[in-house]
Amino acid sequence: MTKQKATNVTWQDGEVSRQDRFTILNQRGATIWFTGLSGSGKSTIAVALEQALYRIGKLSYRLDGDNVRLGINKNLGFSEEDRKENIRRIGEVAKLFGDAGVISLSSFISPYKADRDEVRELHENAGLEFIEVHVDCSLAVAEERDPKGLYKKARAGEIKNFTGIDDPYEAPASPEIHLHTDQTTVEQEVQIILDHLADNGFIVPPHVDEAAAL
Amino acid sequence: MTKQKATNVTWQDGEVSRQDRFTILNQRGATIWFTGLSGSGKSTIAVALEQALYRIGKLSYRLDGDNVRLGINKNLGFSEEDRKENIRRIGEVAKLFGDAGVISLSSFISPYKADRDEVRELHENAGLEFIEVHVDCSLAVAEERDPKGLYKKARAGEIKNFTGIDDPYEAPASPEIHLHTDQTTVEQEVQIILDHLADNGFIVPPHVDEAAAL
């Protein structure tokens, strides 16, 4: 490319850097990875967090079953191999979003430690932040909520290999954030995550008046 | 989620919409899909376009062999099936970026019309814009440039199924933008794309002084 004459604009030869994108967005890209039982509250928190980030002008994007299982992972089933590949691809997509500057919010049960650790490693190798959020509640509470009626089906044997019933959930040993959704409100949970993002420099803390409005 | 009391902020129940994200970014997400022979100039134009967009505060993100083939598509080879799946996954990732509000710049030879049309359809079904850019130059010119020495290897038989040599390139019949890189400079090509983006409302046209600096 032809070298530009000196100007007062930010032209540079070569590629726009990750830091350049973070500057445009006034935020740092990161992956917020919600993991927990079905019914633990992952999607509810992700939707509320997305709203809270939007209110302070931050760009986030939710990755969930709706836009992933029906899209990039539509050729995957539920075999052990495919479930592993499902998480791997989501992790790779999240990594690209983080590199682009977006705060992605992934809501998948992602029950296996090895799979989550692989996604963590992908991020760390790329110099990107992986914020694992354990959305924790007792199986009894999750099953009581049963927002999609899945536990009922699993108990009736209509769904096999259902996490918590006949498939294990491997809890994170040291997640960046550990929420107990049977003890806190969604608003409190969102605030815990916002505080983490602000304390670690991903977002500029909201002004006092904005914070008061949250 | 608890319904918020009326305030003057933009809180809404439910999900942040695509339009909300476009509003934050002051741009519309879209997929710019460069297709053309190896050496036609796809990556060079993508890098220069990324710079030009950055200068006017627009967020773009390049998808290319470096961050895709080594990431989400690292388990794909070069069989016909895998090359097709390679393009499909890139298309799905681009779709997610467009939905997030990002202008993604995909630089892949993507020689087959059917594969590109499938990506176009993915976008159109999601109400997203697919901007196909045919980065066109004669095989002779591309081979003369041969920036990676690949044509030389293909002619020597060291690389098989090389597009333009022993594998066909199916030119787009009606791409949104048709560049002739043996007749224009990179700066002119970038301007053509910027004009397209501005004319179609993806970006607010740069102010006169910014435009003059381009």
mmCIF file of C-alpha atoms in Angstrom, chain A residues 33-34 42-44 46-47 50 61-73 86 90 93 104-109 148, chain B residues 15 96 99:
data_model
loop_
_atom_site.group_PDB
_atom_site.id
_atom_site.type_symbol
_atom_site.label_atom_id
_atom_site.label_comp_id
_atom_site.label_asym_id
_atom_site.label_seq_id
_atom_site.Cartn_x
_atom_site.Cartn_y
_atom_site.Cartn_z
ATOM 1 C CA TRP A 33 -18.590 -17.935 29.671
ATOM 2 C CA PHE A 34 -21.640 -18.932 31.685
ATOM 3 C CA LYS A 42 -27.465 -18.654 32.526
ATOM 4 C CA SER A 43 -29.610 -17.197 29.764
ATOM 5 C CA THR A 44 -31.622 -14.983 32.089
ATOM 6 C CA ALA A 46 -26.933 -13.099 29.958
ATOM 7 C CA VAL A 47 -29.990 -11.248 28.677
ATOM 8 C CA GLU A 50 -26.564 -7.534 27.780
ATOM 9 C CA TYR A 61 -23.212 -10.268 21.893
ATOM 10 C CA ARG A 62 -24.885 -13.389 23.148
ATOM 11 C CA LEU A 63 -23.921 -16.779 21.804
ATOM 12 C CA ASP A 64 -26.559 -19.326 22.631
ATOM 13 C CA GLY A 65 -28.376 -22.330 21.296
ATOM 14 C CA ASP A 66 -30.570 -20.201 19.089
ATOM 15 C CA ASN A 67 -27.841 -18.641 16.996
ATOM 16 C CA VAL A 68 -25.156 -21.328 17.278
ATOM 17 C CA ARG A 69 -26.850 -24.713 17.239
ATOM 18 C CA LEU A 70 -28.961 -23.590 14.288
ATOM 19 C CA GLY A 71 -26.030 -21.979 12.516
ATOM 20 C CA ILE A 72 -22.368 -22.805 12.667
ATOM 21 C CA ASN A 73 -23.039 -25.991 14.611
ATOM 22 C CA ASN A 86 -19.858 -27.895 19.723
ATOM 23 C CA ILE A 90 -18.254 -21.818 20.230
ATOM 24 C CA VAL A 93 -16.143 -17.963 17.716
ATOM 25 C CA SER A 104 -19.407 -12.086 24.115
ATOM 26 C CA LEU A 105 -21.782 -13.860 26.465
ATOM 27 C CA SER A 106 -21.857 -17.612 25.978
ATOM 28 C CA SER A 107 -24.686 -19.503 27.635
ATOM 29 C CA PHE A 108 -24.240 -23.233 27.385
ATOM 30 C CA ILE A 109 -24.418 -25.890 30.079
ATOM 31 C CA LYS A 148 -38.337 -25.707 29.487
ATOM 32 C CA GLU B 15 -33.270 -8.676 24.492
ATOM 33 C CA LEU B 96 -22.927 -13.618 13.624
ATOM 34 C CA ASP B 99 -25.797 -9.491 13.593
#
